[in-house]
PDB file of C-alpha atoms in Angstrom:
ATOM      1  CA  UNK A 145      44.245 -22.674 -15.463  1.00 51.00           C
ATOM      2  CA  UNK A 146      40.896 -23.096 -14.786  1.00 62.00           C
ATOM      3  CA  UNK A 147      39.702 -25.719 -12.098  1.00 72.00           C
ATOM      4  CA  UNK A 148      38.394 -29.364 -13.865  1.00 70.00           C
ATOM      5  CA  UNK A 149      35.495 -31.140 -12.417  1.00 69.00           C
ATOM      6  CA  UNK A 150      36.466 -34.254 -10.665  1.00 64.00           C
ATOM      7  CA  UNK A 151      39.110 -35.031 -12.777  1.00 64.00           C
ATOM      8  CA  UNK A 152      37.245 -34.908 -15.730  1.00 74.00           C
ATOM      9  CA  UNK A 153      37.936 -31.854 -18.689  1.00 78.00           C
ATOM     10  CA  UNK A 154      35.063 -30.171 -18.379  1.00 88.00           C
ATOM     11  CA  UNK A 155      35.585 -26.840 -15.937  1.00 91.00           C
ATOM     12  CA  UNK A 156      33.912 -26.625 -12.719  1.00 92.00           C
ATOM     13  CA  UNK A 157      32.470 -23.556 -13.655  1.00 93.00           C
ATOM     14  CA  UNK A 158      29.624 -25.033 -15.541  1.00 94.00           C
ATOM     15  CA  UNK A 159      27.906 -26.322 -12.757  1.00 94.00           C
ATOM     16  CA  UNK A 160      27.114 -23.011 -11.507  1.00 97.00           C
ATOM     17  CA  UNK A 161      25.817 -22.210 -14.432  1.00 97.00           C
ATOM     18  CA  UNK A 162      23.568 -24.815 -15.487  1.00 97.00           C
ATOM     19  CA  UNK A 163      21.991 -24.598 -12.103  1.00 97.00           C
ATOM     20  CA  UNK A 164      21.603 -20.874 -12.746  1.00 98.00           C
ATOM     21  CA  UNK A 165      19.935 -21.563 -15.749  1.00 97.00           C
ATOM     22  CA  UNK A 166      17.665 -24.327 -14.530  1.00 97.00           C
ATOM     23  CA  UNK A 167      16.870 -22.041 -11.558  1.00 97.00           C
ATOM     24  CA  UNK A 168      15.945 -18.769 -14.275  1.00 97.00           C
ATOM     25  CA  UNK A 169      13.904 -20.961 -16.264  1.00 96.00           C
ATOM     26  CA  UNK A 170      11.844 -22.198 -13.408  1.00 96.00           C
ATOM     27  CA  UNK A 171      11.592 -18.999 -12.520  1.00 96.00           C
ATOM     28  CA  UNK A 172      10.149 -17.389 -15.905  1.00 96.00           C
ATOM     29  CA  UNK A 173       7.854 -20.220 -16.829  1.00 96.00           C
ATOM     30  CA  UNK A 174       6.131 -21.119 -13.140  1.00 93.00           C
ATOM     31  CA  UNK A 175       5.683 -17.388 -13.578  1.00 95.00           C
ATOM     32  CA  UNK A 176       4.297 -17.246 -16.985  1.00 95.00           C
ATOM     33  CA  UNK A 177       2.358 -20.795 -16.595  1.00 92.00           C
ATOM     34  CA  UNK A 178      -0.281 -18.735 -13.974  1.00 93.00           C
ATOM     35  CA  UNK A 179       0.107 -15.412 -15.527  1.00 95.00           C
ATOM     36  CA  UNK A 180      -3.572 -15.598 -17.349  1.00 94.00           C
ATOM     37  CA  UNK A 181      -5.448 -17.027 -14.825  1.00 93.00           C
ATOM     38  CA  UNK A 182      -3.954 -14.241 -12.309  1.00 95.00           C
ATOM     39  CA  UNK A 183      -5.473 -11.429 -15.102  1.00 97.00           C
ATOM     40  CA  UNK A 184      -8.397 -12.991 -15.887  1.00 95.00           C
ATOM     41  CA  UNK A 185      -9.879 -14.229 -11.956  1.00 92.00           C
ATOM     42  CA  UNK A 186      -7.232 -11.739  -9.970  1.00 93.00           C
ATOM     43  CA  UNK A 187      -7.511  -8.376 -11.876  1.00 94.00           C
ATOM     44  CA  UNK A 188     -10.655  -9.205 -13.440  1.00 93.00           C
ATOM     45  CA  UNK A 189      -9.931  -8.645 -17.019  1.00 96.00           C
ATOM     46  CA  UNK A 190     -11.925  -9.980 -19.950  1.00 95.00           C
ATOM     47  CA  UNK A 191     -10.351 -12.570 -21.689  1.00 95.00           C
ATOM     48  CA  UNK A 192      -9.113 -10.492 -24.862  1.00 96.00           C
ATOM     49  CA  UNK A 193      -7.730  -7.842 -22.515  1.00 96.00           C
ATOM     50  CA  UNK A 194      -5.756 -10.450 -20.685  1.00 97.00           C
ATOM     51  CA  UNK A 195      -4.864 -12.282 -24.175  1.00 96.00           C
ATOM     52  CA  UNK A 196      -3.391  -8.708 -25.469  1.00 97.00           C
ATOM     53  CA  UNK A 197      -1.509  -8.467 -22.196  1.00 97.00           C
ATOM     54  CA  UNK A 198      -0.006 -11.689 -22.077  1.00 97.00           C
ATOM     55  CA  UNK A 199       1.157 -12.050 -25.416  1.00 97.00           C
ATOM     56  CA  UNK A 200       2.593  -8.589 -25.497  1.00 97.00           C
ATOM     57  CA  UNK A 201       5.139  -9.436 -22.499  1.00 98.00           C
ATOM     58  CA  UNK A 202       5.928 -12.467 -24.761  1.00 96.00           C
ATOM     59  CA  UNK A 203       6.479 -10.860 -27.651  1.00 96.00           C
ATOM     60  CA  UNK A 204       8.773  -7.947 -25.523  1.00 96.00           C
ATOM     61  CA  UNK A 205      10.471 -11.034 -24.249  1.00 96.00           C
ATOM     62  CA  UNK A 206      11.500 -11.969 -27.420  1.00 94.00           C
ATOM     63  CA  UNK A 207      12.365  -8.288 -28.124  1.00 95.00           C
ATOM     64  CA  UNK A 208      14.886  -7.725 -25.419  1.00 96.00           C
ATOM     65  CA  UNK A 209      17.512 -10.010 -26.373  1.00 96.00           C
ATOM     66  CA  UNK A 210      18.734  -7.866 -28.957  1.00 95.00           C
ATOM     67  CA  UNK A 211      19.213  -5.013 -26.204  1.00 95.00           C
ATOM     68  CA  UNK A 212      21.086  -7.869 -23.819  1.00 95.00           C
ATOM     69  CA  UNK A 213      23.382  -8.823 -26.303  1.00 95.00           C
ATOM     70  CA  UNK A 214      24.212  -5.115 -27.916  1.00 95.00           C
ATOM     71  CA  UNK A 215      25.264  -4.597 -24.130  1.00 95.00           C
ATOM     72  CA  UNK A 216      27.204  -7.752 -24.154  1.00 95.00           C
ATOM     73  CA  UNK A 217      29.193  -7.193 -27.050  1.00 93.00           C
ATOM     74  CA  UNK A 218      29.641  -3.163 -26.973  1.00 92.00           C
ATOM     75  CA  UNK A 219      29.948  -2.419 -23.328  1.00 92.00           C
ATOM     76  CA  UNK A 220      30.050  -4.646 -19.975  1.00 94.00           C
ATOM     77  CA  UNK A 221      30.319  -7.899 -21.613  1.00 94.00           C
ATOM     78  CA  UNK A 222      28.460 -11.139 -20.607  1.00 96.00           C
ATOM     79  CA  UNK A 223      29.379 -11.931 -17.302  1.00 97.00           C
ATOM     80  CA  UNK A 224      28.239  -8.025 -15.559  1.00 97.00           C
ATOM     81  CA  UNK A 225      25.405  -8.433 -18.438  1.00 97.00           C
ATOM     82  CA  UNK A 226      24.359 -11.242 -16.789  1.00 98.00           C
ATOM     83  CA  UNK A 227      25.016  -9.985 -12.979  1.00 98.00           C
ATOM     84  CA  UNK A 228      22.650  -6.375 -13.654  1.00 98.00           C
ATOM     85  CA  UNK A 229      20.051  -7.930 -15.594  1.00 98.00           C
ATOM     86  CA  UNK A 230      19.593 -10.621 -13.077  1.00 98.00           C
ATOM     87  CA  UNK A 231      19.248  -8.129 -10.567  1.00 98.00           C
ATOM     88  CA  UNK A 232      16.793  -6.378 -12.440  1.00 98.00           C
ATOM     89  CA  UNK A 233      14.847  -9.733 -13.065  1.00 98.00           C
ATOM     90  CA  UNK A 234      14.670 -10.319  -9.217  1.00 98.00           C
ATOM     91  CA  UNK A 235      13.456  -7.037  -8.493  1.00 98.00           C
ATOM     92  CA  UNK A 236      10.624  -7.617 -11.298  1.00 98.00           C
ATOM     93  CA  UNK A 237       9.759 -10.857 -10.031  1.00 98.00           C
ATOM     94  CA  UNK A 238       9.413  -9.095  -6.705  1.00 98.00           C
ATOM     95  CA  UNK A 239       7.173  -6.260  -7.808  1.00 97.00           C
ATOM     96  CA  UNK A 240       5.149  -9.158  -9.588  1.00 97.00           C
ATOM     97  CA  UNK A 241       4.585 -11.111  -5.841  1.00 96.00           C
ATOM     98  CA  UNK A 242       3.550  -8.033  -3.963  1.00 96.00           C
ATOM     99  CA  UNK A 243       1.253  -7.018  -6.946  1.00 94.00           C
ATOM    100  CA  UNK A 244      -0.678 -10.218  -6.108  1.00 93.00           C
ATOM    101  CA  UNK A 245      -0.936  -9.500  -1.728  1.00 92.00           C
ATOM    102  CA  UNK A 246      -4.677  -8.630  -1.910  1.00 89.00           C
ATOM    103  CA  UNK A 247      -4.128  -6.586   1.351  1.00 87.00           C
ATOM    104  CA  UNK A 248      -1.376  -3.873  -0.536  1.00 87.00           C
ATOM    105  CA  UNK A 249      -3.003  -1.116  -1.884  1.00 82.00           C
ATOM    106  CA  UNK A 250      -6.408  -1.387  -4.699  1.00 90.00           C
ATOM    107  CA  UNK A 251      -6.583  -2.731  -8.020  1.00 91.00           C
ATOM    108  CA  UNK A 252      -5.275  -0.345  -9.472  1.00 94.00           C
ATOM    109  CA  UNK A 253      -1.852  -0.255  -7.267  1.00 96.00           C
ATOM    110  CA  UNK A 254      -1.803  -4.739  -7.727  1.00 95.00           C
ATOM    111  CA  UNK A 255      -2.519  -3.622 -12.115  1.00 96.00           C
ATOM    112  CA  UNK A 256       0.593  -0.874 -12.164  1.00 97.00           C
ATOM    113  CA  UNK A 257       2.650  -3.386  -9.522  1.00 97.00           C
ATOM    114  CA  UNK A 258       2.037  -6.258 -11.825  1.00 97.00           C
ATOM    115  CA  UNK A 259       2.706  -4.428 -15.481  1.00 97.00           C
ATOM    116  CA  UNK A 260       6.214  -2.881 -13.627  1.00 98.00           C
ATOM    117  CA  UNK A 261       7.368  -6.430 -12.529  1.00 98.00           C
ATOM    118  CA  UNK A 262       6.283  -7.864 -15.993  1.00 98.00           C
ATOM    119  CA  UNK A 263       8.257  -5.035 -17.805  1.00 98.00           C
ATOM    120  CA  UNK A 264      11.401  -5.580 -15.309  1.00 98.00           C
ATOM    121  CA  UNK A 265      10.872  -9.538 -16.022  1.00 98.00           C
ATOM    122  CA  UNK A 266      10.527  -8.897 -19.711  1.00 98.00           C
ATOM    123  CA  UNK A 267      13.978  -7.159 -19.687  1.00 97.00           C
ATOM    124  CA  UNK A 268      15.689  -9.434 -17.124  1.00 97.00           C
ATOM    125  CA  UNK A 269      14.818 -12.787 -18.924  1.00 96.00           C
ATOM    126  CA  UNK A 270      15.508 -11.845 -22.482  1.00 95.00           C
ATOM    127  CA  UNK A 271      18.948  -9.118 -21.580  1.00 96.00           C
ATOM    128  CA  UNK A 272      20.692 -12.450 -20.009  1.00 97.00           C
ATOM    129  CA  UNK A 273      18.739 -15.276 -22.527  1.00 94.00           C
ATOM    130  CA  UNK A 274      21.796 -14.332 -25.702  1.00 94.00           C
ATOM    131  CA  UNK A 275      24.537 -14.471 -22.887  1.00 96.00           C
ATOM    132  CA  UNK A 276      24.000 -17.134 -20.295  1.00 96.00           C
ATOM    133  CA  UNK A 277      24.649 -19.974 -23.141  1.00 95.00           C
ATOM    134  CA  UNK A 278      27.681 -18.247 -24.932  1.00 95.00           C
ATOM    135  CA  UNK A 279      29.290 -17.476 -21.373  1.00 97.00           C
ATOM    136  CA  UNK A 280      28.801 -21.384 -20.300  1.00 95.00           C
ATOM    137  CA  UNK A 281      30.874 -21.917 -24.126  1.00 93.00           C
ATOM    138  CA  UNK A 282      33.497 -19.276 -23.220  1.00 94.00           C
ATOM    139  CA  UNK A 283      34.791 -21.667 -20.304  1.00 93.00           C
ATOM    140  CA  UNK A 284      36.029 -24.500 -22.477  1.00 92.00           C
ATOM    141  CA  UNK A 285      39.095 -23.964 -23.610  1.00 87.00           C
ATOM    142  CA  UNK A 286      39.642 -24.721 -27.759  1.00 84.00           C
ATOM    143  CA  UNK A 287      41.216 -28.265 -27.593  1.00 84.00           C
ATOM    144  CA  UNK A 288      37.839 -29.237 -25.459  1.00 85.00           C
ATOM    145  CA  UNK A 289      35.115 -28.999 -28.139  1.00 88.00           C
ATOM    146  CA  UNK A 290      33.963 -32.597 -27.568  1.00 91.00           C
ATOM    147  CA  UNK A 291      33.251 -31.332 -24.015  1.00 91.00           C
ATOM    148  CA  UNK A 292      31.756 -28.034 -24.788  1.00 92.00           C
ATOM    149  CA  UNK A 293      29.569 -30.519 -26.982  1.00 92.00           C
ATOM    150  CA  UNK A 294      28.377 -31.905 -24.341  1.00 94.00           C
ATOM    151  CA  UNK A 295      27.827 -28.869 -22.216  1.00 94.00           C
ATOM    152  CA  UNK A 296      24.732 -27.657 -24.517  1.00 95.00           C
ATOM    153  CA  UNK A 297      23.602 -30.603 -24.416  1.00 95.00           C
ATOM    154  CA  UNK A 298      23.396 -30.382 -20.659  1.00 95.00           C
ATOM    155  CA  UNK A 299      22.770 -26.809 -20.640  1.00 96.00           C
ATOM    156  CA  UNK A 300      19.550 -27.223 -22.622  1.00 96.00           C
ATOM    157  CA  UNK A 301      18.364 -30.496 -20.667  1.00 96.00           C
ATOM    158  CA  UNK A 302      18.223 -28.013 -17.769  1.00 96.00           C
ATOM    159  CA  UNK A 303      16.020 -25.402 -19.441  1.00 96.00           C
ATOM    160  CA  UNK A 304      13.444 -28.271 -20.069  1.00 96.00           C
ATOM    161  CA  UNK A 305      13.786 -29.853 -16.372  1.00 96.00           C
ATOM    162  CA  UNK A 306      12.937 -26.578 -14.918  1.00 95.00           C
ATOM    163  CA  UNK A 307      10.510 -25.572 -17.227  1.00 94.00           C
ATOM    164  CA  UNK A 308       8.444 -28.743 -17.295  1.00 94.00           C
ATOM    165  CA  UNK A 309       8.701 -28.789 -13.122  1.00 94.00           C
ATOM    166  CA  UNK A 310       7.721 -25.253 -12.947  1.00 92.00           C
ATOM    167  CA  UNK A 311       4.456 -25.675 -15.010  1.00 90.00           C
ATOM    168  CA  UNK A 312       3.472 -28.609 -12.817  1.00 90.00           C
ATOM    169  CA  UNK A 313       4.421 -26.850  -9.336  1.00 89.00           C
ATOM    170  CA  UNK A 314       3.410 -23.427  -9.903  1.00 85.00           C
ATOM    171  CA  UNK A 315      -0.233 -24.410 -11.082  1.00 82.00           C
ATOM    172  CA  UNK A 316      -0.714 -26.419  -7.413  1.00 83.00           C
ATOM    173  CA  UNK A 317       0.464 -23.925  -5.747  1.00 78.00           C
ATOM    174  CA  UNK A 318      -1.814 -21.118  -6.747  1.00 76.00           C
ATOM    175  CA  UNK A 319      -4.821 -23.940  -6.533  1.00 70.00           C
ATOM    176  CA  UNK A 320      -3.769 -25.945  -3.529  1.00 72.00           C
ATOM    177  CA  UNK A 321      -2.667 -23.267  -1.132  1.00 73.00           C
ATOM    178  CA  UNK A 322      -4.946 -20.398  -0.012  1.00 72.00           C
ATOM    179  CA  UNK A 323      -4.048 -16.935   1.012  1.00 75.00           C
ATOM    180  CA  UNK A 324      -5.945 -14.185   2.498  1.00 71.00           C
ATOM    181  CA  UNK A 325      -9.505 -16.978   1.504  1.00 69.00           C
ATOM    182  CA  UNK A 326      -8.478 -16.928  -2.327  1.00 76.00           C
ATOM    183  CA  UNK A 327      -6.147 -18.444  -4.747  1.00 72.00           C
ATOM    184  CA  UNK A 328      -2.544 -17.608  -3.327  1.00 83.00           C
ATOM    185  CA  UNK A 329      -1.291 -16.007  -6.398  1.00 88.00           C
ATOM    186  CA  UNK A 330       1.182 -13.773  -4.666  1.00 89.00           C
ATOM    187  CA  UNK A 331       2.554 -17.624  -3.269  1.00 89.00           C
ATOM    188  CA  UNK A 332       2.469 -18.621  -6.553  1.00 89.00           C
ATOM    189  CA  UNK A 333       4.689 -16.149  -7.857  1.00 94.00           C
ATOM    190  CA  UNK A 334       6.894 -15.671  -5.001  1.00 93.00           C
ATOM    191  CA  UNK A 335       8.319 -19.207  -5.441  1.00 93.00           C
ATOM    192  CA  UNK A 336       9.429 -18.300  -9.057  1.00 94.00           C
ATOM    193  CA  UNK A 337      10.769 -15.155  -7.226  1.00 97.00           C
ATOM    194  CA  UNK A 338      12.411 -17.117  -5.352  1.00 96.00           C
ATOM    195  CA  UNK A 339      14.195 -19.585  -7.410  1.00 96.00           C
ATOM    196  CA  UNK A 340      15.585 -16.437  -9.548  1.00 97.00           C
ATOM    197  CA  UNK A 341      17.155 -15.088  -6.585  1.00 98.00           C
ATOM    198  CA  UNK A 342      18.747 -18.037  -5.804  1.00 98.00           C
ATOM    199  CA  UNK A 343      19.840 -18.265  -9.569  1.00 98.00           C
ATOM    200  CA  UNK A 344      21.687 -15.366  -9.409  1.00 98.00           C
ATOM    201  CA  UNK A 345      23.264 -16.249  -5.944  1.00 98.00           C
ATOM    202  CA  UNK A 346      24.848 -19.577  -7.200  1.00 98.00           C
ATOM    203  CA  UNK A 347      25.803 -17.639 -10.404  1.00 98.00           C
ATOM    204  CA  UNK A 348      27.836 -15.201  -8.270  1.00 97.00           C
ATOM    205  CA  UNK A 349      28.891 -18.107  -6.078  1.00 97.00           C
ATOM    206  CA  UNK A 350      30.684 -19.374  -9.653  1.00 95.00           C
ATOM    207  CA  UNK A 351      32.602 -15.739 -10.011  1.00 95.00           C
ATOM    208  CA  UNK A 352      35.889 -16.470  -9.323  1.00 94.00           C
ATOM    209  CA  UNK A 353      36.160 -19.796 -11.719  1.00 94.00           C
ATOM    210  CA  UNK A 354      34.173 -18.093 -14.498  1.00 96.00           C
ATOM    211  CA  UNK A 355      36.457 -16.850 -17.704  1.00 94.00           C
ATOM    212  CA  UNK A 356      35.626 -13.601 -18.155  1.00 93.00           C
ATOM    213  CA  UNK A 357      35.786 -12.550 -21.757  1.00 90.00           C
ATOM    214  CA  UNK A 358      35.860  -8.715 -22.314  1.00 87.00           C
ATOM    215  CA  UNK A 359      33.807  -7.101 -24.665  1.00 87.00           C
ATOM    216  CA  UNK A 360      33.891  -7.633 -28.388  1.00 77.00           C
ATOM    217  CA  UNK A 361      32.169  -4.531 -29.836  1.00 64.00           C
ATOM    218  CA  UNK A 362      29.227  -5.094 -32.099  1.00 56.00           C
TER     219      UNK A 362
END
Protein backbone atom coordinates (compact mmCIF):
# COMPACT_ATOMS: atom_id res chain seq x y z
CA UNK A 1 0.00 0.00 0.00
CA UNK A 2 1.38 3.03 -0.87
CA UNK A 3 2.62 5.54 1.91
CA UNK A 4 -0.22 8.62 2.69
CA UNK A 5 0.97 12.05 3.39
CA UNK A 6 0.53 13.01 6.94
CA UNK A 7 -2.38 11.19 7.43
CA UNK A 8 -4.13 12.61 4.76
CA UNK A 9 -5.22 10.27 1.31
CA UNK A 10 -3.24 11.73 -0.95
CA UNK A 11 0.23 9.50 -1.50
CA UNK A 12 3.47 10.85 -0.52
CA UNK A 13 4.69 10.32 -3.78
CA UNK A 14 3.31 13.46 -5.22
CA UNK A 15 5.45 15.67 -3.52
CA UNK A 16 8.36 14.51 -5.35
CA UNK A 17 6.80 15.08 -8.20
CA UNK A 18 5.34 18.37 -8.12
CA UNK A 19 8.68 19.64 -7.01
CA UNK A 20 10.14 17.88 -10.04
CA UNK A 21 7.88 19.58 -12.12
CA UNK A 22 8.20 23.03 -10.61
CA UNK A 23 11.99 22.49 -10.75
CA UNK A 24 11.71 21.38 -14.95
CA UNK A 25 9.64 24.25 -15.60
CA UNK A 26 11.98 26.71 -14.05
CA UNK A 27 14.37 25.16 -15.77
CA UNK A 28 12.88 25.39 -19.50
CA UNK A 29 11.43 28.85 -19.21
CA UNK A 30 14.51 30.87 -17.24
CA UNK A 31 16.15 29.16 -20.19
CA UNK A 32 13.89 30.15 -22.92
CA UNK A 33 13.04 33.74 -21.23
CA UNK A 34 17.01 34.85 -22.27
CA UNK A 35 17.29 32.65 -25.22
CA UNK A 36 16.87 35.77 -27.86
CA UNK A 37 18.78 38.18 -26.29
CA UNK A 38 21.74 35.45 -25.98
CA UNK A 39 21.35 35.08 -30.19
CA UNK A 40 20.85 38.36 -30.96
CA UNK A 41 23.87 40.37 -28.52
CA UNK A 42 25.90 36.83 -27.79
CA UNK A 43 26.12 35.15 -31.27
CA UNK A 44 25.42 38.19 -33.09
CA UNK A 45 22.57 37.20 -35.23
CA UNK A 46 20.16 39.53 -36.98
CA UNK A 47 16.97 39.62 -35.55
CA UNK A 48 15.05 37.37 -38.22
CA UNK A 49 17.84 34.80 -37.97
CA UNK A 50 17.41 34.65 -34.25
CA UNK A 51 13.39 34.84 -34.67
CA UNK A 52 13.67 31.61 -37.13
CA UNK A 53 15.85 29.98 -34.50
CA UNK A 54 13.88 30.53 -31.59
CA UNK A 55 10.63 29.68 -32.78
CA UNK A 56 11.85 26.57 -34.47
CA UNK A 57 13.06 24.99 -30.97
CA UNK A 58 9.47 25.96 -29.92
CA UNK A 59 7.76 24.55 -32.43
CA UNK A 60 10.22 21.07 -32.06
CA UNK A 61 9.19 21.41 -28.47
CA UNK A 62 5.84 21.00 -29.24
CA UNK A 63 6.83 18.22 -31.70
CA UNK A 64 8.52 15.87 -29.33
CA UNK A 65 5.79 14.94 -27.16
CA UNK A 66 4.39 12.67 -29.54
CA UNK A 67 7.89 10.75 -29.60
CA UNK A 68 7.81 10.83 -25.44
CA UNK A 69 4.61 9.40 -25.20
CA UNK A 70 4.90 6.61 -28.23
CA UNK A 71 7.89 5.54 -25.87
CA UNK A 72 5.70 5.68 -22.89
CA UNK A 73 3.01 3.65 -24.04
CA UNK A 74 4.94 1.04 -26.48
CA UNK A 75 8.17 0.45 -24.69
CA UNK A 76 9.74 1.68 -21.19
CA UNK A 77 6.71 3.23 -19.86
CA UNK A 78 6.49 6.59 -17.97
CA UNK A 79 8.49 6.34 -15.09
CA UNK A 80 12.20 5.16 -17.19
CA UNK A 81 10.54 7.68 -19.91
CA UNK A 82 10.81 10.15 -17.56
CA UNK A 83 14.31 8.99 -15.85
CA UNK A 84 16.30 8.93 -19.74
CA UNK A 85 14.76 11.91 -21.05
CA UNK A 86 15.60 13.85 -17.99
CA UNK A 87 18.98 12.81 -18.33
CA UNK A 88 19.10 13.83 -21.73
CA UNK A 89 17.53 17.30 -20.76
CA UNK A 90 20.41 17.86 -18.19
CA UNK A 91 23.00 17.06 -20.51
CA UNK A 92 21.33 19.67 -23.08
CA UNK A 93 21.01 22.22 -20.58
CA UNK A 94 24.68 21.60 -19.96
CA UNK A 95 25.90 21.87 -23.53
CA UNK A 96 23.64 25.12 -23.57
CA UNK A 97 25.88 26.76 -20.34
CA UNK A 98 29.26 25.95 -21.76
CA UNK A 99 28.06 27.23 -25.25
CA UNK A 100 27.75 30.63 -23.51
CA UNK A 101 31.73 30.54 -21.54
CA UNK A 102 33.18 33.16 -23.95
CA UNK A 103 36.67 31.65 -23.15
CA UNK A 104 35.63 27.81 -24.79
CA UNK A 105 36.42 27.60 -28.17
CA UNK A 106 35.07 30.52 -31.21
CA UNK A 107 31.76 31.33 -32.34
CA UNK A 108 31.37 28.89 -34.18
CA UNK A 109 32.14 26.04 -31.37
CA UNK A 110 29.51 28.48 -28.63
CA UNK A 111 26.74 28.36 -32.28
CA UNK A 112 27.10 24.24 -32.70
CA UNK A 113 27.35 23.99 -28.53
CA UNK A 114 24.25 26.04 -28.25
CA UNK A 115 21.99 24.39 -31.31
CA UNK A 116 23.17 20.65 -29.63
CA UNK A 117 21.93 21.69 -26.09
CA UNK A 118 18.75 23.31 -27.67
CA UNK A 119 18.08 20.06 -29.71
CA UNK A 120 18.85 17.80 -26.43
CA UNK A 121 16.47 20.43 -24.46
CA UNK A 122 13.91 20.27 -27.21
CA UNK A 123 13.72 16.44 -26.76
CA UNK A 124 14.13 16.34 -22.95
CA UNK A 125 11.27 18.89 -22.18
CA UNK A 126 8.65 17.71 -24.58
CA UNK A 127 9.67 13.36 -24.28
CA UNK A 128 8.74 13.79 -20.33
CA UNK A 129 5.90 16.93 -20.83
CA UNK A 130 2.85 13.79 -21.91
CA UNK A 131 4.21 11.65 -18.90
CA UNK A 132 5.14 13.64 -15.86
CA UNK A 133 1.22 14.61 -15.34
CA UNK A 134 -0.31 11.09 -16.14
CA UNK A 135 2.46 9.41 -13.82
CA UNK A 136 1.53 12.01 -10.82
CA UNK A 137 -2.48 10.50 -11.75
CA UNK A 138 -1.24 6.87 -11.77
CA UNK A 139 -0.48 7.19 -7.87
CA UNK A 140 -4.03 7.68 -6.69
CA UNK A 141 -5.64 4.81 -6.30
CA UNK A 142 -9.54 4.68 -7.97
CA UNK A 143 -11.66 5.35 -4.79
CA UNK A 144 -9.37 8.74 -4.45
CA UNK A 145 -10.57 10.82 -7.44
CA UNK A 146 -11.54 13.78 -5.24
CA UNK A 147 -7.82 13.75 -4.32
CA UNK A 148 -6.33 13.15 -7.66
CA UNK A 149 -8.67 16.30 -8.30
CA UNK A 150 -6.85 18.12 -6.38
CA UNK A 151 -3.45 16.93 -7.41
CA UNK A 152 -3.74 18.78 -10.99
CA UNK A 153 -4.78 21.36 -9.49
CA UNK A 154 -1.56 21.49 -7.53
CA UNK A 155 0.43 20.03 -10.19
CA UNK A 156 -0.38 22.89 -12.56
CA UNK A 157 -0.06 25.74 -9.78
CA UNK A 158 3.57 24.54 -9.80
CA UNK A 159 4.20 24.88 -13.53
CA UNK A 160 3.06 28.61 -13.18
CA UNK A 161 5.16 29.28 -9.80
CA UNK A 162 8.23 28.20 -11.51
CA UNK A 163 7.62 29.61 -14.66
CA UNK A 164 6.63 33.09 -13.54
CA UNK A 165 9.90 32.99 -10.94
CA UNK A 166 12.11 31.85 -13.65
CA UNK A 167 11.24 34.75 -16.08
CA UNK A 168 11.86 37.25 -13.29
CA UNK A 169 15.26 35.56 -11.98
CA UNK A 170 16.82 34.48 -15.06
CA UNK A 171 16.51 38.03 -16.78
CA UNK A 172 18.63 39.63 -13.51
CA UNK A 173 20.85 37.30 -13.65
CA UNK A 174 22.15 37.61 -17.16
CA UNK A 175 21.85 41.69 -16.54
CA UNK A 176 22.96 41.99 -12.96
CA UNK A 177 25.89 39.64 -12.82
CA UNK A 178 28.94 39.97 -15.13
CA UNK A 179 31.21 37.32 -16.42
CA UNK A 180 34.37 37.40 -18.25
CA UNK A 181 33.28 41.89 -18.62
CA UNK A 182 29.89 40.93 -20.42
CA UNK A 183 26.45 39.77 -19.76
CA UNK A 184 26.90 36.35 -17.82
CA UNK A 185 24.82 34.35 -20.11
CA UNK A 186 26.56 31.09 -19.44
CA UNK A 187 25.35 32.12 -15.43
CA UNK A 188 22.22 32.67 -16.73
CA UNK A 189 21.71 29.42 -18.12
CA UNK A 190 23.57 27.39 -15.74
CA UNK A 191 21.01 28.16 -12.99
CA UNK A 192 18.19 26.65 -15.20
CA UNK A 193 20.82 23.83 -15.61
CA UNK A 194 20.85 23.60 -12.44
CA UNK A 195 17.40 23.44 -11.18
CA UNK A 196 16.81 20.49 -13.89
CA UNK A 197 19.39 18.50 -12.33
CA UNK A 198 18.06 18.83 -9.17
CA UNK A 199 14.56 17.97 -10.73
CA UNK A 200 15.56 14.83 -11.71
CA UNK A 201 17.43 14.08 -8.36
CA UNK A 202 14.26 14.59 -6.16
CA UNK A 203 12.34 12.64 -8.89
CA UNK A 204 14.65 9.65 -8.32
CA UNK A 205 14.65 10.44 -4.61
CA UNK A 206 10.56 9.57 -5.04
CA UNK A 207 11.49 5.95 -6.79
CA UNK A 208 10.66 3.64 -4.38
CA UNK A 209 6.98 5.20 -3.45
CA UNK A 210 6.19 5.85 -7.13
CA UNK A 211 3.51 3.19 -8.78
CA UNK A 212 5.02 2.06 -11.59
CA UNK A 213 2.58 1.26 -14.33
CA UNK A 214 4.02 -0.94 -17.18
CA UNK A 215 3.55 -0.19 -20.58
CA UNK A 216 0.25 -0.04 -22.37
CA UNK A 217 1.16 -0.37 -26.08
CA UNK A 218 -0.04 2.34 -28.39
Amino acid sequence: MAKKLCGTNYPLSICFIVVNEFCERFSYYGMKAVLTLYFLSYLKWDKDLSTAVYHAFSGLCYFTPILGALIADSWLGKFKTIIYLSIVYVIGHVIKSVGAIPTVGNKDVHIALSMLGLILIAFGTGGIKPCVAAFGGDQFDEDSMKERQKFFSIFYMSINAGSLLSTVITPVLRGDVKCFGEDCYALAFGVPAALMMVALAVFIFGSSLYKKNPPQGN
